[in-house]
Coordinates of C-alpha atoms in Angstrom, one line a residue:
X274 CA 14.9 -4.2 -7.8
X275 CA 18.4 -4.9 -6.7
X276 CA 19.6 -8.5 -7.0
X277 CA 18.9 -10.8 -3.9
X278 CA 21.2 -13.0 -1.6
X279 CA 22.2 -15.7 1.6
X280 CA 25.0 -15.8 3.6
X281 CA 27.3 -19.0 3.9
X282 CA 31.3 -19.4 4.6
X283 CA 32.6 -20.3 1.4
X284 CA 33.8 -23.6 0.5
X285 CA 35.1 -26.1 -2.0
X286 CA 33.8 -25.2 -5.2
X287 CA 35.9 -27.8 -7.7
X288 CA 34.0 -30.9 -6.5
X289 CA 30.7 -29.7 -7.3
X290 CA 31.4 -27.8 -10.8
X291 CA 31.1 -31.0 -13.4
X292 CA 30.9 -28.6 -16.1
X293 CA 34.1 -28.9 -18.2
X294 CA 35.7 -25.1 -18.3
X295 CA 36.0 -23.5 -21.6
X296 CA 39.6 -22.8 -22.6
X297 CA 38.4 -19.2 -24.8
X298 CA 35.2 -18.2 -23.1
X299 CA 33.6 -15.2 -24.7
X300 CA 32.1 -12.8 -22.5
X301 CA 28.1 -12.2 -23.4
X302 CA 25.7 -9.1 -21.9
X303 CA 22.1 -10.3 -20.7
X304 CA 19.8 -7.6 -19.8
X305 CA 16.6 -8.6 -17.4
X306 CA 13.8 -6.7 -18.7
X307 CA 11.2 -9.1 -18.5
X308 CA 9.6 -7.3 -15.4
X309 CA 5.8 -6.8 -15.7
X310 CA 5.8 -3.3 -14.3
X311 CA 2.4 -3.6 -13.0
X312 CA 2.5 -2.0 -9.6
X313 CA 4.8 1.3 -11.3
X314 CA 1.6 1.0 -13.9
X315 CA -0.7 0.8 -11.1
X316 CA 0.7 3.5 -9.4
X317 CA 1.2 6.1 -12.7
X318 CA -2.7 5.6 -13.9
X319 CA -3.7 6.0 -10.3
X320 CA -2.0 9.4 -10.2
X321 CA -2.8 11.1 -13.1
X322 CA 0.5 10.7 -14.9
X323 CA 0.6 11.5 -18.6
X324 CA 4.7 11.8 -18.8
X325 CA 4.7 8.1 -18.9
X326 CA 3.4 5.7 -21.3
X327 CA 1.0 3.2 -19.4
X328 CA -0.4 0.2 -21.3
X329 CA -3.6 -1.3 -20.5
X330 CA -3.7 -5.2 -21.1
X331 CA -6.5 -7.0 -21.9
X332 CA -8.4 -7.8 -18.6
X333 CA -7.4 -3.6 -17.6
X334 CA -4.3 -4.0 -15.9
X335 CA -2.1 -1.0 -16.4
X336 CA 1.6 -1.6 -16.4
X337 CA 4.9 0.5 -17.2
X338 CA 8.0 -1.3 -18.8
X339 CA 10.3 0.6 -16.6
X340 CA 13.6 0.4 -19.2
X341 CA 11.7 1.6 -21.8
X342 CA 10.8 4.8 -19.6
X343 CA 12.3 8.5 -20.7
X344 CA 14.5 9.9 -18.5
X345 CA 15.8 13.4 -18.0
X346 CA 16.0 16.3 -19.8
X347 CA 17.6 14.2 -23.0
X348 CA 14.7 11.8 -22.8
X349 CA 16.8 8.8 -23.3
X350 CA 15.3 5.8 -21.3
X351 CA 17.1 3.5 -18.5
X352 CA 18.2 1.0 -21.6
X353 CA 19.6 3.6 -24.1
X354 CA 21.7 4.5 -21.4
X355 CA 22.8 0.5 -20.6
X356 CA 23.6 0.6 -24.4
X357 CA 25.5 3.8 -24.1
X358 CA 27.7 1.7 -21.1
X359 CA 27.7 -1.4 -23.0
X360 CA 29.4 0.7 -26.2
X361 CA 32.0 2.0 -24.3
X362 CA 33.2 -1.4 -21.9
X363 CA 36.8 -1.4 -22.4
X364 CA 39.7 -2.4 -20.9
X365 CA 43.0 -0.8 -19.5
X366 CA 44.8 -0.7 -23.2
X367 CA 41.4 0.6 -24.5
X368 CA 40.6 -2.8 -26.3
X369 CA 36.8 -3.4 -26.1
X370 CA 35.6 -5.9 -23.9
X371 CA 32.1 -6.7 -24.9
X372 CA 29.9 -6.1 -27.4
X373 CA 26.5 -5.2 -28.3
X374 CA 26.4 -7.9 -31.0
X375 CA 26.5 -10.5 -27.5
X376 CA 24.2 -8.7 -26.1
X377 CA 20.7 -10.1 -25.2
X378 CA 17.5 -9.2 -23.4
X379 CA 15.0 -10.5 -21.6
X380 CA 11.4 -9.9 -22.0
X381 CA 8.3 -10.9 -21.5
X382 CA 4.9 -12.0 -23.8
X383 CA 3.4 -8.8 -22.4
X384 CA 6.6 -5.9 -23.5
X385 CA 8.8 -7.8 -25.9
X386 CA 6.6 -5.9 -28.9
X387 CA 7.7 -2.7 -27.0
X388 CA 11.3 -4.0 -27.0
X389 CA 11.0 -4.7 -30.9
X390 CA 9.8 -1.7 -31.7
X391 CA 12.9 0.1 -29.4
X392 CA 15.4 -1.8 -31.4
X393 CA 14.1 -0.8 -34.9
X394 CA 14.0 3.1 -34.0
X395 CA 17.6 3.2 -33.1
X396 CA 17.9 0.9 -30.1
X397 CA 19.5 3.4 -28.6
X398 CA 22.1 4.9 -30.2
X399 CA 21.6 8.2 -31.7
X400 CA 24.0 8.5 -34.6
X401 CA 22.9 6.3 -37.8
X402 CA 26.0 6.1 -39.1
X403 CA 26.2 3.5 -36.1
X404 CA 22.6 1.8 -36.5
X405 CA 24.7 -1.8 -36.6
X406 CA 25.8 -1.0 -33.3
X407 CA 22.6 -1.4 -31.6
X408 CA 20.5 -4.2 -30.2
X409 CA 19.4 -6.6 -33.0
X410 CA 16.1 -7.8 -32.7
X411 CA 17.7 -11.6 -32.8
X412 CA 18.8 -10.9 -29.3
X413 CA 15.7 -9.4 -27.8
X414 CA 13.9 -13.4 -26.2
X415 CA 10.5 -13.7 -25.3
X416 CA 11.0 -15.7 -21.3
X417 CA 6.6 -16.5 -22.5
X418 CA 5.4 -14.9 -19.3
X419 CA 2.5 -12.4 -19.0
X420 CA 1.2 -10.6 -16.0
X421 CA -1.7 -12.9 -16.0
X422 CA 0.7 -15.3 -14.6
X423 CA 3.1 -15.8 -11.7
X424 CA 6.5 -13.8 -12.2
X425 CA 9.2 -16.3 -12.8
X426 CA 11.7 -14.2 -11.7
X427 CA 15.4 -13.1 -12.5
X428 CA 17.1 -16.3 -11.9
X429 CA 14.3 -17.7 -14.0
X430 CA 15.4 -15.1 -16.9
X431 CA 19.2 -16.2 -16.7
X432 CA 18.6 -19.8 -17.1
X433 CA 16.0 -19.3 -19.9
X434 CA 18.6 -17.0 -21.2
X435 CA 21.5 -19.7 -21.1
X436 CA 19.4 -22.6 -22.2
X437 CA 17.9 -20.2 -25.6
X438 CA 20.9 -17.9 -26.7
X439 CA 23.8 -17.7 -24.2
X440 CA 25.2 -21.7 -23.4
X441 CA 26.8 -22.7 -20.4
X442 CA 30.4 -21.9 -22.3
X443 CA 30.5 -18.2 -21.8
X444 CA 30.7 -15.9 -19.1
X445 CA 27.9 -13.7 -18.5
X446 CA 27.6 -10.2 -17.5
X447 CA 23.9 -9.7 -16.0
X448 CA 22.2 -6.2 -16.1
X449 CA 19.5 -5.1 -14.1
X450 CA 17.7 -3.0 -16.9
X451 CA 15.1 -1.7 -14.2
X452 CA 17.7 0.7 -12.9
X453 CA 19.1 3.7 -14.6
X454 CA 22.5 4.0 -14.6
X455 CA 24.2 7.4 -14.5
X456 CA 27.1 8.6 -16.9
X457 CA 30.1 7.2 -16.8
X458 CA 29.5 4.1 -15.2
X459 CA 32.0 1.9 -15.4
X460 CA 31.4 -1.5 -17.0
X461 CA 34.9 -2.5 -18.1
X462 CA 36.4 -1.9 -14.7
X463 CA 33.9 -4.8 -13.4
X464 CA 34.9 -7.1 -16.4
X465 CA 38.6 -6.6 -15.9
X466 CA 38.3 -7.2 -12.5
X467 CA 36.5 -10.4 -13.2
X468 CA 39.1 -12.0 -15.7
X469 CA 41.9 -10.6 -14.1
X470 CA 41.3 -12.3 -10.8
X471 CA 39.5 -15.4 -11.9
X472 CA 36.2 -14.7 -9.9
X473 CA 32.5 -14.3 -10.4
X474 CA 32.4 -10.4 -9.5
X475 CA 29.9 -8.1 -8.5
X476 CA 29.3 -4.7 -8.4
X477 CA 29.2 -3.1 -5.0
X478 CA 27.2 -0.4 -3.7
X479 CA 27.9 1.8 -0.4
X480 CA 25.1 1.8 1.2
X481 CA 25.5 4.9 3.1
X482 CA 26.5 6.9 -0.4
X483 CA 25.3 5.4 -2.9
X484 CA 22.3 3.9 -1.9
X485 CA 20.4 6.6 -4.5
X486 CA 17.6 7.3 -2.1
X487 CA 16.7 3.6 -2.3
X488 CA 15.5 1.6 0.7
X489 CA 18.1 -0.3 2.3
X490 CA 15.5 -3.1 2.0
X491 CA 15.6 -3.1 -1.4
X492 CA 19.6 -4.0 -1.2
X493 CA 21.0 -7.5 -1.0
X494 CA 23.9 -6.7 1.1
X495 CA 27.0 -8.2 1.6
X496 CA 30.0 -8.8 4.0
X497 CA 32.7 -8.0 2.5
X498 CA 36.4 -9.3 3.6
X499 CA 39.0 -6.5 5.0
X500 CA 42.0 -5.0 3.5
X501 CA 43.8 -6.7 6.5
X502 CA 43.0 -8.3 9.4
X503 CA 41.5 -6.4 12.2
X504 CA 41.0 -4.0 10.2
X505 CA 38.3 -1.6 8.6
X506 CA 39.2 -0.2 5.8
X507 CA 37.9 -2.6 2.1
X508 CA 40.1 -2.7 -0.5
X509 CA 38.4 -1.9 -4.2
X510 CA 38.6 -5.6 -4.5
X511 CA 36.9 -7.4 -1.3
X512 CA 36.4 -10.6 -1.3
X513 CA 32.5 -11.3 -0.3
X514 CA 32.2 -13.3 3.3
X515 CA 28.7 -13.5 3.3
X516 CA 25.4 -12.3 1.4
X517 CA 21.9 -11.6 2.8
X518 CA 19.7 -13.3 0.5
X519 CA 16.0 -11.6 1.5
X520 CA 16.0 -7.7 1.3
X521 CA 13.8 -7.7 5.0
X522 CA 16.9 -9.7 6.7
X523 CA 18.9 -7.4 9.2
X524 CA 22.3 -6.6 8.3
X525 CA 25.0 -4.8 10.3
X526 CA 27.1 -4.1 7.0
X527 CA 27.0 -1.0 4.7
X528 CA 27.5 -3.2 1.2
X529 CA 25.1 -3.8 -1.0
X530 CA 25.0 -6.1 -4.6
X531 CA 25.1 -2.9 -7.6
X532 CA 23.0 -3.3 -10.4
X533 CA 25.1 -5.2 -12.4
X534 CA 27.6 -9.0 -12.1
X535 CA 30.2 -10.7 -14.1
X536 CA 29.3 -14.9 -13.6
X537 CA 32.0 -16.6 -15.0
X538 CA 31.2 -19.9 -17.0
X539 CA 31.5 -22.3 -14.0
X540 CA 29.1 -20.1 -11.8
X541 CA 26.9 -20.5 -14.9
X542 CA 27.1 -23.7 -15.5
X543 CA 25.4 -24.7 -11.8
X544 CA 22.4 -22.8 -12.2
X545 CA 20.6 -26.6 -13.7
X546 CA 22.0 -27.8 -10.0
X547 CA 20.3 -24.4 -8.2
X548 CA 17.0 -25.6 -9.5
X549 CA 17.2 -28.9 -8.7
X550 CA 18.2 -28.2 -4.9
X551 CA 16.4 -25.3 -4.0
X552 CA 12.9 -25.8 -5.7
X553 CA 10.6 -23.3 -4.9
X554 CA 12.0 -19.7 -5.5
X555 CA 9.1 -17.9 -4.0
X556 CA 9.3 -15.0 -3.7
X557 CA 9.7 -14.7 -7.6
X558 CA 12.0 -11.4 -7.4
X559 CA 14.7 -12.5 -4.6
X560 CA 15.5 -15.7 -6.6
X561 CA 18.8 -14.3 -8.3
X562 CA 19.6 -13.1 -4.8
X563 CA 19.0 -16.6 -3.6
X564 CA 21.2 -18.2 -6.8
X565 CA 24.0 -16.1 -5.1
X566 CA 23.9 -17.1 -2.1
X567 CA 23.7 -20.4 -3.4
X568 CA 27.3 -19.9 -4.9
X569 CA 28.4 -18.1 -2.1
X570 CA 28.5 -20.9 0.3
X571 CA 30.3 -23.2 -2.5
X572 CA 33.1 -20.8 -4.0
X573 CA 34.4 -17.5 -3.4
X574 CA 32.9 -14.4 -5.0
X575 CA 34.2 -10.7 -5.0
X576 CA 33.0 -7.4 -5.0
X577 CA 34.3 -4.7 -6.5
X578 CA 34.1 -1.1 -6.4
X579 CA 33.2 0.4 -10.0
X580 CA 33.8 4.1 -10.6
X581 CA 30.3 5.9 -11.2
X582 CA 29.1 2.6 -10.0
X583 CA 25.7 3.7 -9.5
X584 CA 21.9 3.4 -10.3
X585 CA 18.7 4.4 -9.9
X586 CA 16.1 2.3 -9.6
X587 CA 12.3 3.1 -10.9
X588 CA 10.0 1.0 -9.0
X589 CA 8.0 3.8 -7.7
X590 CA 6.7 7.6 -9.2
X591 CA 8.7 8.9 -6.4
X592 CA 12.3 6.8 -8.1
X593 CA 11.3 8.4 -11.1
X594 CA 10.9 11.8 -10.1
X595 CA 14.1 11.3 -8.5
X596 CA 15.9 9.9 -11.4
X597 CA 14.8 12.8 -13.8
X598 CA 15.6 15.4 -11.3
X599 CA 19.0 13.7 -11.0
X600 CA 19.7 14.0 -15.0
X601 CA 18.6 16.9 -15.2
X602 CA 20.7 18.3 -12.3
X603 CA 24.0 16.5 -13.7
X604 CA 23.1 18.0 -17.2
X605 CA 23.6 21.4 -15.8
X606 CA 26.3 20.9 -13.9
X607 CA 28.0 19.2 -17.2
X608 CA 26.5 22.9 -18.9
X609 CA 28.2 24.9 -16.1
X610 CA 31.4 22.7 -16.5
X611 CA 32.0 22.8 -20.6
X612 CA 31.1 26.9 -19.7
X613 CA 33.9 27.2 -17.5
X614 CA 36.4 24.8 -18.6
X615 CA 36.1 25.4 -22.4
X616 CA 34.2 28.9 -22.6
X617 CA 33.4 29.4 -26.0
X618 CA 34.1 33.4 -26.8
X619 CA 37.3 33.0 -25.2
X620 CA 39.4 36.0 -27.0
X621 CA 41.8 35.0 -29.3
X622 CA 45.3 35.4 -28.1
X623 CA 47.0 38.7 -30.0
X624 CA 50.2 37.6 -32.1
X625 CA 52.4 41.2 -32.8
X626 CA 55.5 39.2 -34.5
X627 CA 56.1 36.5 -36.0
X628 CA 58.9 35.8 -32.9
X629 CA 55.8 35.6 -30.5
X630 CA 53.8 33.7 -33.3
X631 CA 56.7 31.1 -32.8
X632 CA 56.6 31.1 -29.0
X633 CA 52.9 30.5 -29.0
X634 CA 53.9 27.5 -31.2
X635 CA 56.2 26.4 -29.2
X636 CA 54.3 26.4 -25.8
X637 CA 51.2 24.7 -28.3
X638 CA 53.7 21.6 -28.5
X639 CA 54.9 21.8 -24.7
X640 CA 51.1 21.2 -23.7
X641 CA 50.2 18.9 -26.3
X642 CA 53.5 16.9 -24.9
X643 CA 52.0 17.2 -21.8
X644 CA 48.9 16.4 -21.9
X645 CA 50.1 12.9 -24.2
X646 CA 51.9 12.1 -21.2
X647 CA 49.5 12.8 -18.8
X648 CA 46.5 13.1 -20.2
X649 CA 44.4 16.2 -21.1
X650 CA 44.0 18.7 -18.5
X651 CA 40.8 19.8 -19.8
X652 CA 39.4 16.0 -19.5
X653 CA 41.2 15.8 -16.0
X654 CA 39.2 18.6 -15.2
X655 CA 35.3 17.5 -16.3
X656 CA 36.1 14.7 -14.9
X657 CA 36.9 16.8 -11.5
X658 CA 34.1 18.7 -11.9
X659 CA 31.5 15.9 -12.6
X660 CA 32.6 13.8 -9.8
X661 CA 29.6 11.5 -8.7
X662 CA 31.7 11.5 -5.0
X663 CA 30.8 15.2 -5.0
X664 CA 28.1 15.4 -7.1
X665 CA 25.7 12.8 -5.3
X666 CA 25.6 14.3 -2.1
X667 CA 24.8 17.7 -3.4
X668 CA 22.4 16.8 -5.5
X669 CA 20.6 14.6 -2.4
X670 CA 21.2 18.1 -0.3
X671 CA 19.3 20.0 -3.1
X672 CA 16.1 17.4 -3.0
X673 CA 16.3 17.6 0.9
X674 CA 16.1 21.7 0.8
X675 CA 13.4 21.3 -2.0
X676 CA 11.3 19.0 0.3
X677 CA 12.0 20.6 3.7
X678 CA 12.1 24.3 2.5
X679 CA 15.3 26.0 2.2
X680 CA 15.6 28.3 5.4
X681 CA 18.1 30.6 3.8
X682 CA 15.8 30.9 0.3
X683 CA 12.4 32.4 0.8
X684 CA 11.6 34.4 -1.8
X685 CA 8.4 36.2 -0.1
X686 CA 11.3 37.6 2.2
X687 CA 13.0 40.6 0.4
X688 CA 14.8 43.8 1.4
X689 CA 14.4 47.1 -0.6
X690 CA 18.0 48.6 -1.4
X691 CA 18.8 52.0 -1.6
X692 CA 18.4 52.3 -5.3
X693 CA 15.0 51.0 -4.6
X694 CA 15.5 47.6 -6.0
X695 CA 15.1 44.1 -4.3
X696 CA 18.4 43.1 -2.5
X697 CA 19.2 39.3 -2.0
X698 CA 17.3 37.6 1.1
X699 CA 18.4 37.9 4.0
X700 CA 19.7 35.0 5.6
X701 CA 17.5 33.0 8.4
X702 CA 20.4 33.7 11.5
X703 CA 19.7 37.6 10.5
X704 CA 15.8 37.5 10.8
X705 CA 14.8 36.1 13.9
X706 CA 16.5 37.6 17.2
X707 CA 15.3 35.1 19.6
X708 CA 17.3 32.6 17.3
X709 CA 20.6 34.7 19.2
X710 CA 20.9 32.8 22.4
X711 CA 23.4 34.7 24.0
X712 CA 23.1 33.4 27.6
X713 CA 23.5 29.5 26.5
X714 CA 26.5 28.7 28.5
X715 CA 27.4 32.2 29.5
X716 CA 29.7 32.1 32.2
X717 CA 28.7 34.1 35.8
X718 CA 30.3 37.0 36.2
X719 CA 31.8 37.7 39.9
X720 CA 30.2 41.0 41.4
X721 CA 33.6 42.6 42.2
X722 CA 34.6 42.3 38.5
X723 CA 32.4 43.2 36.0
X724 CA 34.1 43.7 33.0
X725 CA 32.5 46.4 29.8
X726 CA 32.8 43.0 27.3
X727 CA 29.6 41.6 29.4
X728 CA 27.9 44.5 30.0
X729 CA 28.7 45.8 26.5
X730 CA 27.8 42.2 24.9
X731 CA 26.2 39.8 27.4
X732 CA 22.4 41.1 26.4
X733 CA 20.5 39.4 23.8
X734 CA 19.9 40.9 20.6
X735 CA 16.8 42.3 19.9
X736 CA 14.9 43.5 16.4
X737 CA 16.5 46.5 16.2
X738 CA 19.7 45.2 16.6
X739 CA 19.3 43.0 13.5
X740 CA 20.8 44.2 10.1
X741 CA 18.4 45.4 7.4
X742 CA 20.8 44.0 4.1
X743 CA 22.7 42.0 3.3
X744 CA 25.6 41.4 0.5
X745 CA 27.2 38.7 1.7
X746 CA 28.6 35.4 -0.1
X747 CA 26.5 32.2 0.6
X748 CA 29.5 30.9 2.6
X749 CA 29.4 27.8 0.7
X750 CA 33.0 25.9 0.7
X751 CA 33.7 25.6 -3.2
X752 CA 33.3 22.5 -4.9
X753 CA 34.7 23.9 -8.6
X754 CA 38.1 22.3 -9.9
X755 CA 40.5 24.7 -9.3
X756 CA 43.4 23.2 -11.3
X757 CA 45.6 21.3 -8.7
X758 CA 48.6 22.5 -7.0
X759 CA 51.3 24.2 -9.6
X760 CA 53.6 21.7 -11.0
X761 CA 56.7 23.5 -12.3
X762 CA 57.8 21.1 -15.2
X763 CA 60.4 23.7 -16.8
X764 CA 64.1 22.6 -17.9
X765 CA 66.4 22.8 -15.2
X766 CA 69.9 24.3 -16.9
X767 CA 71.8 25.4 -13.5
X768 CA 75.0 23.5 -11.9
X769 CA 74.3 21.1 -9.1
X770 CA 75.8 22.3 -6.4
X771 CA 78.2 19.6 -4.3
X772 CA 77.4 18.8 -0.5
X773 CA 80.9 17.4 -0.3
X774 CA 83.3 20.2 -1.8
X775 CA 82.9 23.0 -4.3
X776 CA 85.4 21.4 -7.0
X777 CA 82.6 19.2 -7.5
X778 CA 80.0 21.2 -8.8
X779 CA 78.4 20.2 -11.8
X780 CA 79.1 16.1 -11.3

C-alpha cells in the first residue's frame, strides 16, 4: 500500500489550526505495521510457499506480517532495513536528525507478539555492541485490532499513535513499514527539507521510474507545481497543487506519494478535526490518503525528491519475488563494484630507494588532501556504480528478458569451435535469414543503369550466407564508472604571459 489522497486548491490554513505551535518541536518516527496481511497470507498458503512464515489464527485464517518478511540474499526483513534508514537520518553537517529511541510502531492484537519477539532478537541491527540502538519494546503499541474485525486503517494508526505515545507537540515522520526500502534511501534529505522550508513534506515517487513494478493504482498521485511558469520541468522541491485521494481515480500526472512523510506538528494537530468532518473513512486503507487531501485543500504541502527514494511494496507473491530478486541483483552488482573499485590482491607497489619511498609518501598525502576536499574518489565511485538511476532500469530489463525469453541467450543454441569446444551463441539477427529484409524500402533501380552495388547486394540473404561463429562483444553501451574526465590539479610554476606587452610578464 502506498498512502492515499484528494485534490483541492490550497487555502488558508492559520484560521483553522487552534492548536498552539510548539516553539522546540522534536521530530518522532511512527512506523504503520498494523496491517493484517491476510490476502499476502491467503495468497502464500494457497501456493505452496514455505520461504515465508504464514500464521494460522484461530478461526484458520492465514496471514503474513509483511515487515517482518526476509528479504534478499541477507535475509534482513522490510523493517531491519527501515531501522538501517532510520540510524543513519542525518543532516547536511552530519548531525543526526532522528532517532530510534522516538521511534514507534504500530501493530495490531493479531502481530504485535511477532513485533516483540523482533525487537528482543536484535530489532534489527546486527552488531551487539549497538543492541540500545534498536527498537525498544516500550515503542512497539498494540492499535487492539485483529483480522476478525474491520481494518481501521492508517489514519486510524496515526491518531491512535498521537493520542498513546507521540502528542500533538511533535512532528511526525510516518513510515509505510509494508514496503521495502532499498539502500541508501534517503531519510534525512526529506526531514531537512521539511524544517528547512516550514512544510509538511512528502516523499515523491516518479511514476514512470520509480513506480517498482507497482500498479499505478496503487499510487496516490499528485500534481505537483512547476519550476516556472509554463513550464515542465519540477524542481526537487515542488510544491503539491493537487492530490488524488482513491488509487482507481484517473490522473494525467506522473507523481505519486513515496512511502514515507514529514507532518509537521500543526498538520498533526487537525487530525481530531479530520475525524470529526469526514466520518466514515471506508475504505479502511485510503483513509491516510484521504487525511492528505484533507490538508491539501487547507495549507500547502510539498513534495520532494529523495535520493534512492524508493520502495518496494509486498502485497502480492509476485512483489516479493520481485523484491528478493531486486536485493539480490543490487548485492551483486555492490560484489562486482567493491571487485573492481577496491580489488583485493592488488600488487603492492615496488619501493627501490628510499627517494621513491618518499615520493610515494608524498603523492599518499596529495590524495588524502584531495579526497578531504572533495571527498573520496573510491566512495564517489560506489556511489557511481550503484546508482539506482541506472540500476533500476536494468534491473527491470533483466526481469523483462527472464519473463519474455532473452532472444540473444538460448542456451540449447551452440556452435562447435574449431578446437571442438562450444563457442558463445550466436546472436538472434545471425540465425534466421528471413529476419534480413533487404527489399524493405529498396529503392527501384532504372533499367538503363544498373549498378554492381544492387546486383552485388540487393538479394536477400539466405542460410548459407549466414555466419557459423561468432566472437563478438554483446554491444552493450557500458554502464561501469569510468572515473570522470581528467582533472589536472598540479602546481602551476610558469610566468603569466601579458596580453598587453611583454615587460609585463609575470604581474
Amino acid at each position: 500500500m502506498q498512502f492515499g489522497v484528494e485534490t483541492s486548491a490550497p487555502g488558508a490554513f492559520s484560521a483553522l489550526n487552534t492548536h498552539t505551535p510548539n516553539t522546540n518541536p522534536s521530530v518522532k518516527v511512527l512506523i504503520l505495521g498494523g496491517a493484517f496481511g491476510v490476502g499476502l497470507g491467503g495468497l502464500l498458503r494457497t501456493g505452496g510457499d514455505t520461504s515465508h512464515d504464514v500464521a494460522v489464527g484461530s478461526d484458520g485464517t492465514a496471514r503474513v506480517t509483511r515487515p517482518l518478511v526476509n528479504l534478499g540474499p541477507d535475509g534482513k526483513s522490510s523493517l531491519d532495513r527501515w531501522v538501517d534508514v532510520i540510524s543513519k537520518c542525518a543532516g547536511p553537517a552530519g548531525e543526526q536528525l532522528v532517532s530510534l529511541d522516538e521511534t514507534y510502531i504500530v501493530a495490531s492484537s493479531d502481530n504485535v507478539h511477532e513485533y516483540v519477539s523482533w525487537s528482543l532478537e536484535g530489532g534489527g541491527v546486527d552488531c551487539m555492541s549497538k543492541q540500545s540502538e534498536k527498537i525498544a519494546i516500550g515503542n512497539i503499541v498494540d492499535n487492539g485490532a485483529s483480522s476478525s474485525d474491520p481494518r481501521p486503517g492508517p489514519a486510524s494508526d496515526l491518531r491512535f499513535a498521537v493520542d498513546t505515545v507521540l502528542g500533538n507537540q511533535h512532528h511526525v515522520v510516518v513510515i509505510d513499514g509494508h514496503n521495502a526500502p532499498v539502500a541508501g534511501f534517503d531519510l534525512g534529505k526529506l526531514v531537512s527539507c521539511a524544517v528547512s522550508r516550514g512544510k509538511s513534506t512528502l516523499v515523491r515517487v516518479d511514476m514512470d521510474s520509480q513506480s517498482c513494478g507497482a500498479d499505478a493504482s496503487d499510487f496516490v498521485h499528485l500534481t505537483l507545481a512547476p519550476a516556472a511558469e509554463g513550464s515542465k520541468r519540477y524542481g526537487p522541491h515542488a510544491d503539491v497543487l493537487s492530490v488524488v485521494p482513491f488509487p482507481g481515480t484517473e490522473s494525467n500526472t506522473n507523481f505519486a506519494v513515496g512511502c514515507a512523510m514529514f507532518l509537521r506538528s500543526e498538520t498533526v494537530s487537525l487530525l481530531p478535526r479530520f475525524f470529526t468532518e469526514v466520518g466514515d473513512l471506508e475504505p479502511a486503507r485510503e483513509s491516510l490518503g484521504r487525511f492528505l487531501a484533507w490538508v491539501a485543500s487547507r495549507t500547502r504541502l510539498t513534495a520532494c525528491a529523495v535520493p534512492n527514494g524508493v520502495a518496494f511494496p509486498l502485497t502480492t507473491e509476485n512483489d516479493l519475488a520481485t523484491a528478493n530478486k531486486f536485493y539480490a541483483f543490487y548485492a551483486d552488482q555492490q560484489s562486482k563494484a567493491l571487485g573492481e573499485i577496491c580489488p583485493k590482491n592488488r600488487p603492492a607497489p615496488k619501493q627501490s630507494s628510499n627517494e621513491s619511498t618518499l615520493r610515494m609518501q608524498m603523492l599518499a598525502d596529495r590524495f588524502a588532501a584531495i579526497d578531504k576536499r572533495r571527498g573520496s574518489v573510491k566512495t564517489h565511485a560506489m556511489k557511481a556504480a550503484l546508482d539506482l538511476d541506472m540500476l533500476l532500469p536494468l534491473f527491470f530489463e533483466k526481469i523483462k528478458k527472464e519473463s519474455e525469453g532473452d532472444e540473444n541467450d538460448h542456451s540449447g543454441f551452440t556452435v562447435i569451435g574449431p578446437d571442438g569446444k562450444e563457442t558463445r551463441p550466436l546472436p538472434f539477427r545471425f540465425r534466421d535469414a528471413d529476419a534480413w529484409n533487404s527489399s524493405k524500402n529498396k529503392p527501384k533501380q532504372h533499367p538503363c543503369y544498373v549498378t554492381t552495388q544492387n546486383v552485388s547486394f540487393g538479394k536477400a540473404p539466405t542460410i548459407a550466407d549466414m555466419p557459423q561463429r561468432w566472437h563478438g562483444v554483446r554491444g552493450e553501451f557500458t554502464s561501469k564508472f569510468t572515473g570522470g574526465n581528467y582533472a589536472d590539479s598540479g602546481l602551476v610554476v610558469g610566468n603569466l604571459k601579458s596580453k598587453v606587452h611583454a615587460s609585463l610578464d609575470g604581474e
